[in-house]
Coordinates of C-alpha atoms and ligand atoms in Angstrom, one line a residue:
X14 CA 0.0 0.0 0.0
X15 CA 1.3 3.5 -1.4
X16 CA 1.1 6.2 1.3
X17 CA -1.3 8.4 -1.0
X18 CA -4.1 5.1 -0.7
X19 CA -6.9 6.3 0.1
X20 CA -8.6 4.4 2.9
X21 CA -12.4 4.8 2.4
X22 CA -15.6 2.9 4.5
X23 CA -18.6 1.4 3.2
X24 CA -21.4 0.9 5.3
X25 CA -23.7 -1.8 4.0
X26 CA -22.5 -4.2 1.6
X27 CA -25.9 -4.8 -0.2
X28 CA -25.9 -4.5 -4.0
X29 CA -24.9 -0.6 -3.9
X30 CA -22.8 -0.8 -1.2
X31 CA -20.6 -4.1 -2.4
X32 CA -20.8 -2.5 -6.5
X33 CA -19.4 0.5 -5.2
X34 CA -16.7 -0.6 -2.7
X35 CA -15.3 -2.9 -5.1
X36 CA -15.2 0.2 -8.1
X37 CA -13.9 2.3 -5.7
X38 CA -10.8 -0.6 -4.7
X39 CA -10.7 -0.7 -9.0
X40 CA -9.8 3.0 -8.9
X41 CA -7.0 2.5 -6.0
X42 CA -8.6 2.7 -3.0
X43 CA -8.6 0.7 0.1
X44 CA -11.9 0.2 1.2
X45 CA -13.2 -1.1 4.4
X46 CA -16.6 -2.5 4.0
X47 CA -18.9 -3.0 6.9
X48 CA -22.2 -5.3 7.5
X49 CA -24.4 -6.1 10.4
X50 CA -25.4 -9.3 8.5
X51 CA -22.0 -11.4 9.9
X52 CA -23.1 -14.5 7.4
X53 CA -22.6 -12.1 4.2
X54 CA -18.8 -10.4 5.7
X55 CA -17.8 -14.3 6.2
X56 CA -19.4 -15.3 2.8
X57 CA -17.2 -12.6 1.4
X58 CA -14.2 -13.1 3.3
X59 CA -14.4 -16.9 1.9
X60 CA -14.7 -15.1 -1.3
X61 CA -18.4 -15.6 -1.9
X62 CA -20.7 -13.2 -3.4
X63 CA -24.0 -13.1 -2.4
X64 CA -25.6 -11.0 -5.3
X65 CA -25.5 -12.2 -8.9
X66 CA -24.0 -9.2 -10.9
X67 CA -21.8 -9.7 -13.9
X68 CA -17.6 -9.4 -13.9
X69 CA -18.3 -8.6 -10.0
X70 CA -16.6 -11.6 -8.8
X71 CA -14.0 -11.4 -10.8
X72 CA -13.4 -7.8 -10.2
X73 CA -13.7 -8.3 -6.6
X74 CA -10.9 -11.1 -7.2
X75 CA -8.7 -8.5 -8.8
X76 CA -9.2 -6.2 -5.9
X77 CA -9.2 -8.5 -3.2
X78 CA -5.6 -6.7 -1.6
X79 CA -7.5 -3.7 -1.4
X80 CA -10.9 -4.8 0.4
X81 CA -11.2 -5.4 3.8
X82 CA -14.9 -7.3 5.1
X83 CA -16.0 -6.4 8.5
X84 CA -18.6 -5.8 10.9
X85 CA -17.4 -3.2 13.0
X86 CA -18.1 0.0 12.6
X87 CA -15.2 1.4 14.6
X88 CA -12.5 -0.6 11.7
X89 CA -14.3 2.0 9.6
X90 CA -14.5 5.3 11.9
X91 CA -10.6 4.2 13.0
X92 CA -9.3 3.9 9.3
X93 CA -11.3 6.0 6.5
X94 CA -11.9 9.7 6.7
X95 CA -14.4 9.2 3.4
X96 CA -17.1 6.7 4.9
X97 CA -20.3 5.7 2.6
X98 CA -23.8 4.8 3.8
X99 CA -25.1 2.4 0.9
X100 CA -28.4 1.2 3.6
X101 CA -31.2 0.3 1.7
X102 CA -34.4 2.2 1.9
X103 CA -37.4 0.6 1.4
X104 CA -41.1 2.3 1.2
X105 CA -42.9 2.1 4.5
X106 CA -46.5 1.1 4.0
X107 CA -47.3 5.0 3.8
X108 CA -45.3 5.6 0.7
X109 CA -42.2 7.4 2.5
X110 CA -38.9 5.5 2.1
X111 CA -38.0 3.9 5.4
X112 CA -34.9 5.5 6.7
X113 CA -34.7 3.5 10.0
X114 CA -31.5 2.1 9.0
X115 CA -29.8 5.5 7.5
X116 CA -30.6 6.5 11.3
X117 CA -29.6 3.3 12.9
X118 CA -26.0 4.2 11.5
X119 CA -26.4 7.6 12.8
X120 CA -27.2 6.6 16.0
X121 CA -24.5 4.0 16.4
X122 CA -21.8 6.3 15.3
X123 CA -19.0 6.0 17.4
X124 CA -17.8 8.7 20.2
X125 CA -16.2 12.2 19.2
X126 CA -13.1 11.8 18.1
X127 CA -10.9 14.6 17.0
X128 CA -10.5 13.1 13.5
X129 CA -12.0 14.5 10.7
X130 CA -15.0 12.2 9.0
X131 CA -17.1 12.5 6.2
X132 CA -20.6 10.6 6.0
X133 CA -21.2 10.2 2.0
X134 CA -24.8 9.0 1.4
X135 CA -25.2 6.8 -1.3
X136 CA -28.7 5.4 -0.6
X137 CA -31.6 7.2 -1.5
X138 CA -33.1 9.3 0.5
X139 CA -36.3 11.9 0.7
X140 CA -34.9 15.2 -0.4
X141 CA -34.3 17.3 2.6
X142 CA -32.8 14.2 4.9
X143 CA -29.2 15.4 4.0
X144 CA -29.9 18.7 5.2
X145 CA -31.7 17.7 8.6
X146 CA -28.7 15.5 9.1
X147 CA -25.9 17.6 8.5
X148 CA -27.8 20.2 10.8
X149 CA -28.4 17.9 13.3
X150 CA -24.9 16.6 13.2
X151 CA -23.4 19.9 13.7
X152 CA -26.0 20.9 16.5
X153 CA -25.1 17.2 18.4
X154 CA -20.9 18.6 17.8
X155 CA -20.7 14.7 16.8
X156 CA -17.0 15.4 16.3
X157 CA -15.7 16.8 13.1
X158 CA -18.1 15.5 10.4
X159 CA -19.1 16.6 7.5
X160 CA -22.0 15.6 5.4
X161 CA -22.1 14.9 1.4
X162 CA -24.8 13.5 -0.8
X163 CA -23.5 11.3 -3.8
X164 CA -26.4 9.5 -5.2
X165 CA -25.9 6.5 -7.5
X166 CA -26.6 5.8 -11.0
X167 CA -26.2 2.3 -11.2
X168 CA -28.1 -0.2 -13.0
X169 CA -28.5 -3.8 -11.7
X170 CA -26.6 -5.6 -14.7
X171 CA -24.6 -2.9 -16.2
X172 CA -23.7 -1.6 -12.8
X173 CA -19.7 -1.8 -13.1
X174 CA -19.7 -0.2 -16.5
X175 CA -22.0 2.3 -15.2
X176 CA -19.6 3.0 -12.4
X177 CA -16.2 3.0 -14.2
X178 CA -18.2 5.5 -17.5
X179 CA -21.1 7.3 -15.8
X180 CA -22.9 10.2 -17.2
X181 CA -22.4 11.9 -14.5
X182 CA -21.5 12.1 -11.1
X183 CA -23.2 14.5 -8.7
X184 CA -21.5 15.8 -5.3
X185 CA -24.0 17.7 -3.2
X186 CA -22.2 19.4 0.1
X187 CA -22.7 22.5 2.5
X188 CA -18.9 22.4 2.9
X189 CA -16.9 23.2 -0.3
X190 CA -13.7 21.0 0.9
X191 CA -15.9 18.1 1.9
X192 CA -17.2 17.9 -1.7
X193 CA -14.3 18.3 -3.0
X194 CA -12.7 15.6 -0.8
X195 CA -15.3 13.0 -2.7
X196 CA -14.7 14.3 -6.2
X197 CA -11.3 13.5 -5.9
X198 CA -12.6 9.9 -5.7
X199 CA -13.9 10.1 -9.1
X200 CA -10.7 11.9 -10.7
X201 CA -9.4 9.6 -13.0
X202 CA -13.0 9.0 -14.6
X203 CA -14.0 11.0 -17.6
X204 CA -17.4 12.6 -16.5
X205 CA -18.9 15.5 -15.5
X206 CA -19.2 15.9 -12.1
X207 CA -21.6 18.3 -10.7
X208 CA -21.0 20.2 -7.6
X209 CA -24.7 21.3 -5.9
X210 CA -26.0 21.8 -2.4
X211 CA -27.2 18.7 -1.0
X212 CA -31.3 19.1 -1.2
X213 CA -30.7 19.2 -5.0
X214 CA -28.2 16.5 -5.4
X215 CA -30.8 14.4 -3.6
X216 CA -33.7 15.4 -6.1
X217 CA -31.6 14.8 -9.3
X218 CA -31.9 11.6 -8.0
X219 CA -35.3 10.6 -8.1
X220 CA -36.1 13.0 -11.1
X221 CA -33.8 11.0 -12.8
X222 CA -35.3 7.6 -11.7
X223 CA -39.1 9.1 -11.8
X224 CA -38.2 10.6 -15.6
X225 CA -36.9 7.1 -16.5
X226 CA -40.1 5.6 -15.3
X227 CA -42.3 8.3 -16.8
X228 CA -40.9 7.7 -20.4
X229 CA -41.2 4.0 -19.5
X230 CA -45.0 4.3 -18.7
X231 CA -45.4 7.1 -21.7
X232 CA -44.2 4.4 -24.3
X233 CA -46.5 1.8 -22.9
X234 CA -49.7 3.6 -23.1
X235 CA -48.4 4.8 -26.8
X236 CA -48.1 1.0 -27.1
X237 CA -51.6 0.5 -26.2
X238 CA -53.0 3.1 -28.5
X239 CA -50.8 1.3 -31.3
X240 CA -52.9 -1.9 -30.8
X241 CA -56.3 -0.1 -31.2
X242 CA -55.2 1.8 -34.4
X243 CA -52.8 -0.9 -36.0
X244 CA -49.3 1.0 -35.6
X245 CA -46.0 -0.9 -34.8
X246 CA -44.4 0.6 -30.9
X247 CA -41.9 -0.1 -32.1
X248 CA -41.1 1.8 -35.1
X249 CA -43.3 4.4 -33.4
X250 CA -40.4 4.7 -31.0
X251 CA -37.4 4.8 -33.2
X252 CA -39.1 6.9 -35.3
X253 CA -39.5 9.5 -31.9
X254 CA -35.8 8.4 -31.0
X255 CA -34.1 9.8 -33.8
X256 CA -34.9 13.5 -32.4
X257 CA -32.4 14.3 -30.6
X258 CA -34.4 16.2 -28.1
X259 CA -36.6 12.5 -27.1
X260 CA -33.7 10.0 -27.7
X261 CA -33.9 6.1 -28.1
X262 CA -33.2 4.8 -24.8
X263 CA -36.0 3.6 -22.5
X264 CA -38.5 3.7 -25.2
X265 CA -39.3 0.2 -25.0
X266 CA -42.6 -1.0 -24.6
X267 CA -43.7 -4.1 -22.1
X268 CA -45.2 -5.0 -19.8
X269 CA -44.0 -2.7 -16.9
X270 CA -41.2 -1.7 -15.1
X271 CA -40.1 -3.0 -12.0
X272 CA -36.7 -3.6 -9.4
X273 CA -35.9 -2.2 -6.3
X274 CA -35.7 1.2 -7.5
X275 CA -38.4 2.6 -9.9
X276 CA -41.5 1.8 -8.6
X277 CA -39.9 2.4 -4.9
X278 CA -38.3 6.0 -6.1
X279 CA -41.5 7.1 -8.1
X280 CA -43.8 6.3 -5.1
X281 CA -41.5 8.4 -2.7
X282 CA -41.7 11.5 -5.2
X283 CA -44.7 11.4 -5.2
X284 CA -45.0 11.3 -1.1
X285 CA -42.2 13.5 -1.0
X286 CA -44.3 16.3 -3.1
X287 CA -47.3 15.7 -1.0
X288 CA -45.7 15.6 2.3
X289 CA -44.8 19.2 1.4
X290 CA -47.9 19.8 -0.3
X291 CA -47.9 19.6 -3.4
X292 CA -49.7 17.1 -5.6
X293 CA -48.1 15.3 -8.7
X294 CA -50.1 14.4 -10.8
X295 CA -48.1 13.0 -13.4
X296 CA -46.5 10.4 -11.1
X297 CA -50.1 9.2 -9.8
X298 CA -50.6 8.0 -13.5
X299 CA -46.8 6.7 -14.5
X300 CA -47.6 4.5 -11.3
X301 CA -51.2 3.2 -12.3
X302 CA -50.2 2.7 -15.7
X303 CA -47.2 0.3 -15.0
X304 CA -49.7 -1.7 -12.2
X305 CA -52.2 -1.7 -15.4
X306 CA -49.6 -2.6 -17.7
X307 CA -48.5 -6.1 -15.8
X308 CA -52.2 -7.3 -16.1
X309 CA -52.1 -6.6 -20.0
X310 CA -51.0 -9.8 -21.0
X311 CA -53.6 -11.5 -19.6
X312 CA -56.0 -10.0 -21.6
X313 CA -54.1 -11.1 -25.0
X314 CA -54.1 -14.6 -23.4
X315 CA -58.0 -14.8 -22.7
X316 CA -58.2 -13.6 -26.4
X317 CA -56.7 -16.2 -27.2
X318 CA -57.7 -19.1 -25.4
X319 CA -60.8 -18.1 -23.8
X320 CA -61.1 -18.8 -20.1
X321 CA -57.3 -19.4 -18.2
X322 CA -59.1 -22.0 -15.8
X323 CA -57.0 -25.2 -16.5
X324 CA -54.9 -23.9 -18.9
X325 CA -50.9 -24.1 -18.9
X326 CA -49.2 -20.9 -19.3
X327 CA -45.2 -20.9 -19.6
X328 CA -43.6 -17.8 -18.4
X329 CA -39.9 -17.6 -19.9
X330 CA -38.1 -15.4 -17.6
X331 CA -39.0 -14.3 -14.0
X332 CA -36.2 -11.2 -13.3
X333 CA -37.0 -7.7 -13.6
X334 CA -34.6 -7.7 -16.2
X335 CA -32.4 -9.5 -17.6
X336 CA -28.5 -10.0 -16.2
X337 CA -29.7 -10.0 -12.7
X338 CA -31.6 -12.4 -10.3
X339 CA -33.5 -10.0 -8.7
X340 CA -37.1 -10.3 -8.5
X341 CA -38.2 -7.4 -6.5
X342 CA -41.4 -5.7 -8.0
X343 CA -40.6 -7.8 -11.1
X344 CA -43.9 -8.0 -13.4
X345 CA -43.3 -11.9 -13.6
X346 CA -44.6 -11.6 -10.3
X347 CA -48.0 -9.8 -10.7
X348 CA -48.6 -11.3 -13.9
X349 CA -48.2 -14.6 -12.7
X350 CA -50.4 -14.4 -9.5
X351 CA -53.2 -13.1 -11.7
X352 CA -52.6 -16.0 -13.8
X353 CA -52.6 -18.7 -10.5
X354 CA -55.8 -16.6 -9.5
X355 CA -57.8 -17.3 -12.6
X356 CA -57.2 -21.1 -12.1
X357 CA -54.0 -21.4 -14.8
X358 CA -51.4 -23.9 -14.0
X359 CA -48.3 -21.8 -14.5
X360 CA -44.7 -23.1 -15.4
X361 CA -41.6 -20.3 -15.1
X362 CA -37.9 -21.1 -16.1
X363 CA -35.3 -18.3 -15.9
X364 CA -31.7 -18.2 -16.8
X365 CA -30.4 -17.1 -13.2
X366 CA -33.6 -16.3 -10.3
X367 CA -35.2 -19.6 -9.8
X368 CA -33.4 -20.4 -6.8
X369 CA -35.0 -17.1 -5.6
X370 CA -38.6 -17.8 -7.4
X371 CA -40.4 -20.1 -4.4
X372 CA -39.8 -17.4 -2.1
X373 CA -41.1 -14.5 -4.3
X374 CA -44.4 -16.6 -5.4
X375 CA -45.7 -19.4 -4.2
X376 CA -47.4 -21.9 -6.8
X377 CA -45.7 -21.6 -9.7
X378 CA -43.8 -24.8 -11.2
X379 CA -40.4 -23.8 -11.4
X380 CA -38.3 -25.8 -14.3
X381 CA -34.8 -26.1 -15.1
X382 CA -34.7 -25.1 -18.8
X383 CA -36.8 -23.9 -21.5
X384 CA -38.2 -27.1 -23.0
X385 CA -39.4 -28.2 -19.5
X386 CA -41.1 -24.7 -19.0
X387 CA -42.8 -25.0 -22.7
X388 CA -44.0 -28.6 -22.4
X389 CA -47.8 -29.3 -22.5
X390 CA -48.2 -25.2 -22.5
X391 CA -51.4 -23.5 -23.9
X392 CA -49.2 -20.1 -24.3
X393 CA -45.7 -18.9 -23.3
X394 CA -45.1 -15.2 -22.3
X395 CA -41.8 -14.1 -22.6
X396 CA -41.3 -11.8 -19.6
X397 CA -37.8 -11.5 -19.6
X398 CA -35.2 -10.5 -22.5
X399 CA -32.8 -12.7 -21.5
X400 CA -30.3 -13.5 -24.3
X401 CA -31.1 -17.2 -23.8
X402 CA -34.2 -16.6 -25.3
X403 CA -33.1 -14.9 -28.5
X404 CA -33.1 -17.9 -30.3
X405 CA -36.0 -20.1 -29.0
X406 CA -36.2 -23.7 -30.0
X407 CA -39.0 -23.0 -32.0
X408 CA -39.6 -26.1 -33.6
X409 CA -39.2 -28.0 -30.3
X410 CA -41.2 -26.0 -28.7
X411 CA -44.0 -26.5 -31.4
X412 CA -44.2 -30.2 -30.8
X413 CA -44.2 -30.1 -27.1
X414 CA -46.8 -27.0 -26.7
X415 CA -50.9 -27.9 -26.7
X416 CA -51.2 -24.8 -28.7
X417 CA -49.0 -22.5 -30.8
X418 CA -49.2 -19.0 -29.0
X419 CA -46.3 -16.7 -27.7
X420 CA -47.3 -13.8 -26.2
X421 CA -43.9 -11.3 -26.4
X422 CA -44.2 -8.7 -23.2
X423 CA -40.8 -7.1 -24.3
X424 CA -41.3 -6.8 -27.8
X425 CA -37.8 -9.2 -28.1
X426 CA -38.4 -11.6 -30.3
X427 CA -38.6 -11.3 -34.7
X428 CA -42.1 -11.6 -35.3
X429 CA -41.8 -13.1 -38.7
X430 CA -39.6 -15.8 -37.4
X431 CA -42.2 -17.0 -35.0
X432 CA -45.3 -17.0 -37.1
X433 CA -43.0 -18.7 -40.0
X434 CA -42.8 -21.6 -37.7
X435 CA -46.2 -21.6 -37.4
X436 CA -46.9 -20.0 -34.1
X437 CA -49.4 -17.4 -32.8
X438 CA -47.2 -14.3 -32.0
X439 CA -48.2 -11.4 -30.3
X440 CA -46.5 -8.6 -28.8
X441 CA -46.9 -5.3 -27.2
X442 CA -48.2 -2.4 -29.1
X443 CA -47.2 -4.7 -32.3
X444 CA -50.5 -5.7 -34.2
Ligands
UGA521 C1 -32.5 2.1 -12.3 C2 -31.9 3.3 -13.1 O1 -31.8 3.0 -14.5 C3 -30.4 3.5 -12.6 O2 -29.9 4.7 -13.2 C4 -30.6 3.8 -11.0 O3 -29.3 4.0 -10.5 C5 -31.2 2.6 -10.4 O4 -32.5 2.4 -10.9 C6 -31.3 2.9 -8.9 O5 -32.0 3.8 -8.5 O6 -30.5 2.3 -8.1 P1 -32.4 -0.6 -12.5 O7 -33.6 -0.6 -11.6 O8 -31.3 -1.5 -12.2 O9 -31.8 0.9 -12.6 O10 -33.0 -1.0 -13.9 P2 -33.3 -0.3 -15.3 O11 -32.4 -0.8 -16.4 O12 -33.5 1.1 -15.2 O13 -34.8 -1.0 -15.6 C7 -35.9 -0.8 -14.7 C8 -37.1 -1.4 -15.2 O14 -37.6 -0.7 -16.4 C9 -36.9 -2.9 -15.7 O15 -38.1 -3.6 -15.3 C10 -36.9 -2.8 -17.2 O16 -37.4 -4.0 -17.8 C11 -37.9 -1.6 -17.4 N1 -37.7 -0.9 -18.7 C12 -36.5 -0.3 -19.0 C13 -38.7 -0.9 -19.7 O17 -39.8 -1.5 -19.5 N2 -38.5 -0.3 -20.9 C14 -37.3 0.4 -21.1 O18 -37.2 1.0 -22.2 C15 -36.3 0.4 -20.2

């Protein structure tokens, strides 16, 4: 170790926390991660990682020198000036995101100390939390710390790219040296970074997440119009894409967004505007659409087959995306519950989350590939774009299927090849 290393904390080591330790070790850095949850800091001591995220491990391999698994918080206060809070914060039942564990680390903070710390928050967290903190840290004269907000930008698949070439990175700080203390983290990356106070750098944030989801839920109800007046979403949106002012990404129609973070972030904006009055509208329908959205499909499939009672519907992909395992708020979820409700037997196979499927919904058959999924099936629904599925075994599938049908809820498959092969194909916002 050089004497310039950098020696910085990471409190939490869920899928924020460990994505960013281990970047932050990439870019030279020491870092000293912290957990409450002793089973995960020995899992990663033993060099086991408990999230599925791709190149992680190997990254985390590479860095291995330069990260340090613990869970004391005094190994971090003793060693790193720079420490992260990377907590999770999920909604409490009112809409507000539950900052009990932001509050718990507050609260456990250890003794003043003349050193000089500086809490960076990396969770999300209601605009205006920063602020009451940082006052409230200074009123307390909990030693010499500082306060900085440096939300993330990460996507759960991509999340190491997006790290190593973001768009941006935002530094919100009362104290000018503070903030500039965490830029320096990001100096050898070639990005803007944007210095702001600290309510603002928590509000880019979730208008960034509730834009996202807004352009998410404005293609899908373009996608339903498409149906009723015979236009292709999908050309519709490249069409739109090409000016410059809309652009291409997150134009894709499906069937609803999910993860930890959209539908938890949008709902907060939305409670965060009418905590302070204010009523938004727009949010209140991005939300109802996407809930809308996940029951679409079954629709198409009682067009199709008439009632679900008894039939077999094979779901190809259960993750909110693909390149992760995570199945939080994923529309797998809803749409197969409705499915289960209207008396369907329902079959699921997915490239990486079916060790975590039994636990997420109960009552779905859960097979190992996608010919054991497909097999005696009145429909699939491709629900995930995993690449897996790119080329389906289409003639294989024909002969084990009752019927024919894929229904296409991300608009990911080539229409022509599937009804060339003599299947049923219907997408989203595609007739
Ligand atoms: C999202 C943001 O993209 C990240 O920038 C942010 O840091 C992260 O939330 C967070 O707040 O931590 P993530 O939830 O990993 O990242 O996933 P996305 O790739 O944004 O996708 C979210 C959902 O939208 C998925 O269900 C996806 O299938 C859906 N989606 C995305 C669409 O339905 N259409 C699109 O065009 C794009």
């Amino acid at each position: 170790m050089t004497a310039e290393t950098t020696y910085v904390g990471m409190i939490g080591i869920g899928y924020v926390g460990l994505v960013t330790a281990t970047c932050l070790a990439e870019l030279g850095n020491h870092v000293v991660c912290m957990d409450i949850d002793g089973e995960k800091i020995a899992a990663l001591k033993e060099g086991r990682i408990p999230i599925y995220e791709p190149g992680l491990p190997e990254l985390i391999e590479k860095n291995r020198e330069r990260m340090t698994f613990t869970t004391s918080l005094s190994d971090i206060f003793d060693r790193c000036e720079l420490v992260f809070i990377a907590v999770d914060t999920p909604l409490t039942f009112t809409g507000d995101a539950d900052l009990s564990r932001v509050f718990a680390v507050m609260s456990a903070l250890p003794g003043l100390s003349a050193d000089h710390h500086i809490l960076v928050m990396k969770s999300t967290v209601p605009v205006g939390t920063g602020s009451k903190i940082s006052s409230e840290l200074a009123r307390q004269e909990v030693g010499n710390i500082d306060y900085v907000s440096n939300p993330e930008f990460l996507r759960e698949g991509s999340a190491i790219k997006d790290f190593l070439n973001p768009d941006r990175v935002i530094i919100g700080s009362r104290d000018a040296e503070a903030g500039e203390k965490v830029a320096a983290l990001y100096k050898n990356l070639d990005t803007p970074v944007l210095r702001t106070n600290i309510p603002t750098a928590e509000m880019i944030k979730y208008a960034s997440n509730a834009f996202l989801a807004t352009k998410i839920s404005f293609i899908n109800e373009i996608a339903n119009v498409c149906e009723e007046v015979g236009a292709d979403v999908t050309v519709v949106a490249d069409g739109m894409g090409y000016d410059q002012r809309i652009g291409k990404h997150f134009l894709n129609a499906g069937i609803g967004f999910g993860g930890s973070c959209f539908p938890k972030d949008v709902t907060a904006l939305k409670q965060i505007a009418g905590n302070s009055g204010y009523h938004f509208q727009l949010l209140t329908a991005v939300i109802e659409v996407n809930e809308l959205q996940k029951r679409r499909v079954v629709n198409k499939l009682q067009k199709h087959l008439g009632t679900l009672a008894d039939k077999t519907i094979a779901l190809l992909g259960l993750a909110f995306k693909p390149n992760t395992s995570d199945l939080r708020e994923a529309s797998s979820i809803v749409l197969a519950s409705r499915l289960l409700g209207d008396g369907a037997l329902v079959k699921a196979y997915d490239p990486v989350a079916i060790p975590y499927a039994a636990k997420a919904v109960r009552g779905i058959l859960l097979c190992d590939d996608i010919l054991s999924a497909v097999r005696d099936s009145d429909a699939v629904v491709l629900v995930t774009e995993w690449d897996e599925f790119t080329d389906l075994p289409l003639e294989k599938m024909k002969k084990l299927m009752r019927r024919p049908l894929i229904i296409d809820g991300r608009n990911f498959l080539d229409p022509q090849k599937i009804r060339d092969a003599g299947f049923t194909y219907e997408g989203i916002g595609r007739s």
